[in-house]
PDB file of C-alpha atoms and ligand atoms in Angstrom:
ATOM      1  CA  MET A  25       0.000   0.000   0.000  1.00  0.00           C
ATOM      2  CA  LEU A  26       2.666   2.496   1.045  1.00  0.00           C
ATOM      3  CA  ASN A  27       4.918   4.257  -1.421  1.00  0.00           C
ATOM      4  CA  ARG A  28       7.179   7.213  -0.583  1.00  0.00           C
ATOM      5  CA  LEU A  29       7.276   9.102   2.677  1.00  0.00           C
ATOM      6  CA  ASN A  30       5.765  12.390   1.520  1.00  0.00           C
ATOM      7  CA  HIS A  31       6.388  14.473   4.647  1.00  0.00           C
ATOM      8  CA  VAL A  32       6.919  14.533   8.389  1.00  0.00           C
ATOM      9  CA  ALA A  33       4.713  17.111  10.118  1.00  0.00           C
ATOM     10  CA  ILE A  34       5.747  19.042  13.200  1.00  0.00           C
ATOM     11  CA  ALA A  35       3.304  21.194  15.177  1.00  0.00           C
ATOM     12  CA  VAL A  36       4.857  24.465  16.340  1.00  0.00           C
ATOM     13  CA  PRO A  37       3.537  27.295  18.533  1.00  0.00           C
ATOM     14  CA  ASP A  38       5.105  30.005  16.306  1.00  0.00           C
ATOM     15  CA  LEU A  39       5.391  29.219  12.599  1.00  0.00           C
ATOM     16  CA  MET A  40       7.523  32.234  11.675  1.00  0.00           C
ATOM     17  CA  GLU A  41      10.036  31.437  14.392  1.00  0.00           C
ATOM     18  CA  ALA A  42      10.203  27.797  13.280  1.00  0.00           C
ATOM     19  CA  LEU A  43      10.647  28.783   9.616  1.00  0.00           C
ATOM     20  CA  LYS A  44      13.420  31.183  10.577  1.00  0.00           C
ATOM     21  CA  PHE A  45      15.192  28.417  12.479  1.00  0.00           C
ATOM     22  CA  TYR A  46      15.033  25.969   9.559  1.00  0.00           C
ATOM     23  CA  ARG A  47      16.027  28.636   7.019  1.00  0.00           C
ATOM     24  CA  ASP A  48      18.622  30.687   8.890  1.00  0.00           C
ATOM     25  CA  VAL A  49      20.159  28.231  11.350  1.00  0.00           C
ATOM     26  CA  LEU A  50      19.763  24.908   9.541  1.00  0.00           C
ATOM     27  CA  GLY A  51      20.147  26.410   6.073  1.00  0.00           C
ATOM     28  CA  ALA A  52      17.126  24.660   4.569  1.00  0.00           C
ATOM     29  CA  GLN A  53      14.935  25.849   1.740  1.00  0.00           C
ATOM     30  CA  VAL A  54      11.504  26.801   3.132  1.00  0.00           C
ATOM     31  CA  SER A  55       8.198  27.658   1.454  1.00  0.00           C
ATOM     32  CA  ALA A  56       5.839  30.516   2.213  1.00  0.00           C
ATOM     33  CA  ALA A  57       3.198  29.946   4.892  1.00  0.00           C
ATOM     34  CA  GLU A  58      -0.289  29.095   3.719  1.00  0.00           C
ATOM     35  CA  ASP A  59      -3.594  29.222   5.635  1.00  0.00           C
ATOM     36  CA  LEU A  60      -5.623  26.038   5.197  1.00  0.00           C
ATOM     37  CA  LYS A  61      -8.920  27.270   6.612  1.00  0.00           C
ATOM     38  CA  GLU A  62     -10.831  24.013   6.155  1.00  0.00           C
ATOM     39  CA  HIS A  63      -8.112  22.134   8.097  1.00  0.00           C
ATOM     40  CA  GLY A  64      -7.755  24.798  10.797  1.00  0.00           C
ATOM     41  CA  VAL A  65      -3.997  25.087  10.280  1.00  0.00           C
ATOM     42  CA  THR A  66      -1.403  27.350   8.749  1.00  0.00           C
ATOM     43  CA  SER A  67       1.358  25.315   7.131  1.00  0.00           C
ATOM     44  CA  ALA A  68       4.724  25.784   5.476  1.00  0.00           C
ATOM     45  CA  PHE A  69       7.127  23.249   4.012  1.00  0.00           C
ATOM     46  CA  VAL A  70      10.821  22.659   4.487  1.00  0.00           C
ATOM     47  CA  ASN A  71      12.091  21.029   1.291  1.00  0.00           C
ATOM     48  CA  LEU A  72      14.758  18.356   1.654  1.00  0.00           C
ATOM     49  CA  SER A  73      16.298  16.266  -1.108  1.00  0.00           C
ATOM     50  CA  ASN A  74      14.479  13.076  -0.096  1.00  0.00           C
ATOM     51  CA  THR A  75      11.341  14.339   1.666  1.00  0.00           C
ATOM     52  CA  LYS A  76       9.705  17.389   3.236  1.00  0.00           C
ATOM     53  CA  LEU A  77       8.849  18.657   6.669  1.00  0.00           C
ATOM     54  CA  GLU A  78       5.456  20.251   7.141  1.00  0.00           C
ATOM     55  CA  LEU A  79       5.458  22.876   9.883  1.00  0.00           C
ATOM     56  CA  LEU A  80       1.960  23.392  11.281  1.00  0.00           C
ATOM     57  CA  THR A  81       0.455  25.966  13.584  1.00  0.00           C
ATOM     58  CA  PRO A  82      -3.209  26.493  14.554  1.00  0.00           C
ATOM     59  CA  TYR A  83      -5.464  28.616  12.359  1.00  0.00           C
ATOM     60  CA  GLY A  84      -8.740  29.852  13.867  1.00  0.00           C
ATOM     61  CA  GLU A  85     -10.541  29.119  17.113  1.00  0.00           C
ATOM     62  CA  ASN A  86     -11.445  25.488  16.441  1.00  0.00           C
ATOM     63  CA  SER A  87      -8.092  24.298  15.167  1.00  0.00           C
ATOM     64  CA  PRO A  88      -7.524  20.565  15.668  1.00  0.00           C
ATOM     65  CA  LEU A  89      -3.950  21.471  16.671  1.00  0.00           C
ATOM     66  CA  LYS A  90      -4.997  23.404  19.772  1.00  0.00           C
ATOM     67  CA  GLY A  91      -5.250  20.374  22.033  1.00  0.00           C
ATOM     68  CA  PHE A  92      -1.963  19.002  20.724  1.00  0.00           C
ATOM     69  CA  LEU A  93      -0.115  22.224  21.521  1.00  0.00           C
ATOM     70  CA  GLU A  94      -1.718  22.363  24.965  1.00  0.00           C
ATOM     71  CA  ARG A  95      -0.171  18.949  25.619  1.00  0.00           C
ATOM     72  CA  HIS A  96       3.100  19.874  23.851  1.00  0.00           C
ATOM     73  CA  PRO A  97       3.515  23.627  24.325  1.00  0.00           C
ATOM     74  CA  LYS A  98       6.977  23.698  22.728  1.00  0.00           C
ATOM     75  CA  GLY A  99       5.718  21.818  19.671  1.00  0.00           C
ATOM     76  CA  GLY A 100       6.269  18.212  18.659  1.00  0.00           C
ATOM     77  CA  LEU A 101       6.065  15.498  16.035  1.00  0.00           C
ATOM     78  CA  HIS A 102       2.472  15.550  14.774  1.00  0.00           C
ATOM     79  CA  HIS A 103       2.095  13.082  11.884  1.00  0.00           C
ATOM     80  CA  LEU A 104       3.760  11.159   9.080  1.00  0.00           C
ATOM     81  CA  CYS A 105       2.385  11.227   5.543  1.00  0.00           C
ATOM     82  CA  PHE A 106       2.825   8.383   3.065  1.00  0.00           C
ATOM     83  CA  GLU A 107       1.872   8.331  -0.602  1.00  0.00           C
ATOM     84  CA  VAL A 108      -0.482   5.648  -1.909  1.00  0.00           C
ATOM     85  CA  ASP A 109      -1.568   4.908  -5.485  1.00  0.00           C
ATOM     86  CA  ASP A 110      -5.194   4.205  -4.725  1.00  0.00           C
ATOM     87  CA  LEU A 111      -6.755   5.955  -1.729  1.00  0.00           C
ATOM     88  CA  GLU A 112     -10.128   4.174  -2.009  1.00  0.00           C
ATOM     89  CA  ALA A 113      -8.483   0.733  -2.078  1.00  0.00           C
ATOM     90  CA  SER A 114      -6.282   1.706   0.880  1.00  0.00           C
ATOM     91  CA  MET A 115      -9.355   2.781   2.849  1.00  0.00           C
ATOM     92  CA  GLU A 116     -11.017  -0.569   2.198  1.00  0.00           C
ATOM     93  CA  ILE A 117      -7.957  -2.411   3.481  1.00  0.00           C
ATOM     94  CA  LEU A 118      -7.888  -0.228   6.603  1.00  0.00           C
ATOM     95  CA  GLN A 119     -11.579  -0.751   7.262  1.00  0.00           C
ATOM     96  CA  LYS A 120     -11.150  -4.517   7.012  1.00  0.00           C
ATOM     97  CA  ALA A 121      -8.277  -4.282   9.517  1.00  0.00           C
ATOM     98  CA  ASP A 122     -10.462  -2.234  11.933  1.00  0.00           C
ATOM     99  CA  THR A 123      -8.147   0.761  11.607  1.00  0.00           C
ATOM    100  CA  ARG A 124     -10.215   3.856  12.212  1.00  0.00           C
ATOM    101  CA  ILE A 125     -10.143   6.518   9.480  1.00  0.00           C
ATOM    102  CA  LEU A 126     -10.705  10.011  10.877  1.00  0.00           C
ATOM    103  CA  ASN A 127     -12.108  11.766   7.810  1.00  0.00           C
ATOM    104  CA  GLN A 128     -13.600  11.376   4.391  1.00  0.00           C
ATOM    105  CA  PRO A 129     -10.932  12.033   1.719  1.00  0.00           C
ATOM    106  CA  LYS A 130     -10.294  15.781   1.639  1.00  0.00           C
ATOM    107  CA  ILE A 131      -7.910  18.049  -0.210  1.00  0.00           C
ATOM    108  CA  GLY A 132      -4.694  18.438   1.791  1.00  0.00           C
ATOM    109  CA  ALA A 133      -1.821  20.901   1.731  1.00  0.00           C
ATOM    110  CA  HIS A 134      -0.608  19.913  -1.754  1.00  0.00           C
ATOM    111  CA  GLY A 135      -3.980  19.942  -3.453  1.00  0.00           C
ATOM    112  CA  LYS A 136      -4.225  16.144  -3.248  1.00  0.00           C
ATOM    113  CA  LEU A 137      -6.750  13.931  -1.467  1.00  0.00           C
ATOM    114  CA  VAL A 138      -5.732  12.797   2.012  1.00  0.00           C
ATOM    115  CA  ILE A 139      -7.074  10.736   4.900  1.00  0.00           C
ATOM    116  CA  PHE A 140      -5.856  10.360   8.483  1.00  0.00           C
ATOM    117  CA  MET A 141      -5.849   7.223  10.651  1.00  0.00           C
ATOM    118  CA  HIS A 142      -6.557   7.162  14.367  1.00  0.00           C
ATOM    119  CA  PRO A 143      -3.236   7.153  16.281  1.00  0.00           C
ATOM    120  CA  LYS A 144      -4.629   4.625  18.781  1.00  0.00           C
ATOM    121  CA  ASP A 145      -4.868   2.156  15.890  1.00  0.00           C
ATOM    122  CA  THR A 146      -1.402   2.956  14.495  1.00  0.00           C
ATOM    123  CA  PHE A 147       0.925   2.480  17.478  1.00  0.00           C
ATOM    124  CA  GLY A 148       0.653   6.012  18.761  1.00  0.00           C
ATOM    125  CA  CYS A 149       1.507   7.987  15.626  1.00  0.00           C
ATOM    126  CA  LEU A 150      -1.046   9.907  13.564  1.00  0.00           C
ATOM    127  CA  LEU A 151      -0.668   8.689   9.961  1.00  0.00           C
ATOM    128  CA  GLU A 152      -1.797  10.491   6.818  1.00  0.00           C
ATOM    129  CA  LEU A 153      -2.199   8.863   3.405  1.00  0.00           C
ATOM    130  CA  GLU A 154      -1.987  11.013   0.291  1.00  0.00           C
ATOM    131  CA  LYS A 155      -3.020   9.971  -3.190  1.00  0.00           C
ATOM    132  CA  SER A 156       0.153  10.080  -5.303  1.00  0.00           C
ATOM    133  CA  SER A 157      -1.372  11.468  -8.473  1.00  0.00           C
TER     134      SER A 157
HETATM  135 CO1  LIG B 207       0.402  16.428   6.457  1.00  0.00          CO
END
C-alpha cells in the first residue's frame, strides 16, 4: 500500500520562528506559509532532497492542533504522511483491519486527497495517506 514518505509534520507554537530556524540556522529551503482554513492550520514546508517537513500551527478558534499544543507547548512530532496509489483501495484495506479513518478524503496541503488514521490504531503515531497522483 505504502509508497514514498511524503512528509513529516511538526506542530509548532510560532510558525515564523520555526521557519526562521530551519532557514537561517539549519540552512534549509523553506516555502511561504499558507492558511488552510478548512483544516484549521497554517502550514509551510521545508524542502529536503528526499522528503519534506510540514510545519503546522493552529489557524482559527477550532483548530484541531490546539489540544496538541496544549499537551506539547513547545511543539512536537504531529504526523507522518505516506503516498499511496489508490486511496479508495487503501481505505477498504484499513476498514477490514479495523483501523479507524478520521475523515472522508479531503484536499490536503498539496492539493491532493488525504485521509488520516486514528493514532490509537497505528501504534501512537497519527498517519496520513496522500493519493500520489
Ligand atoms: Co500532512
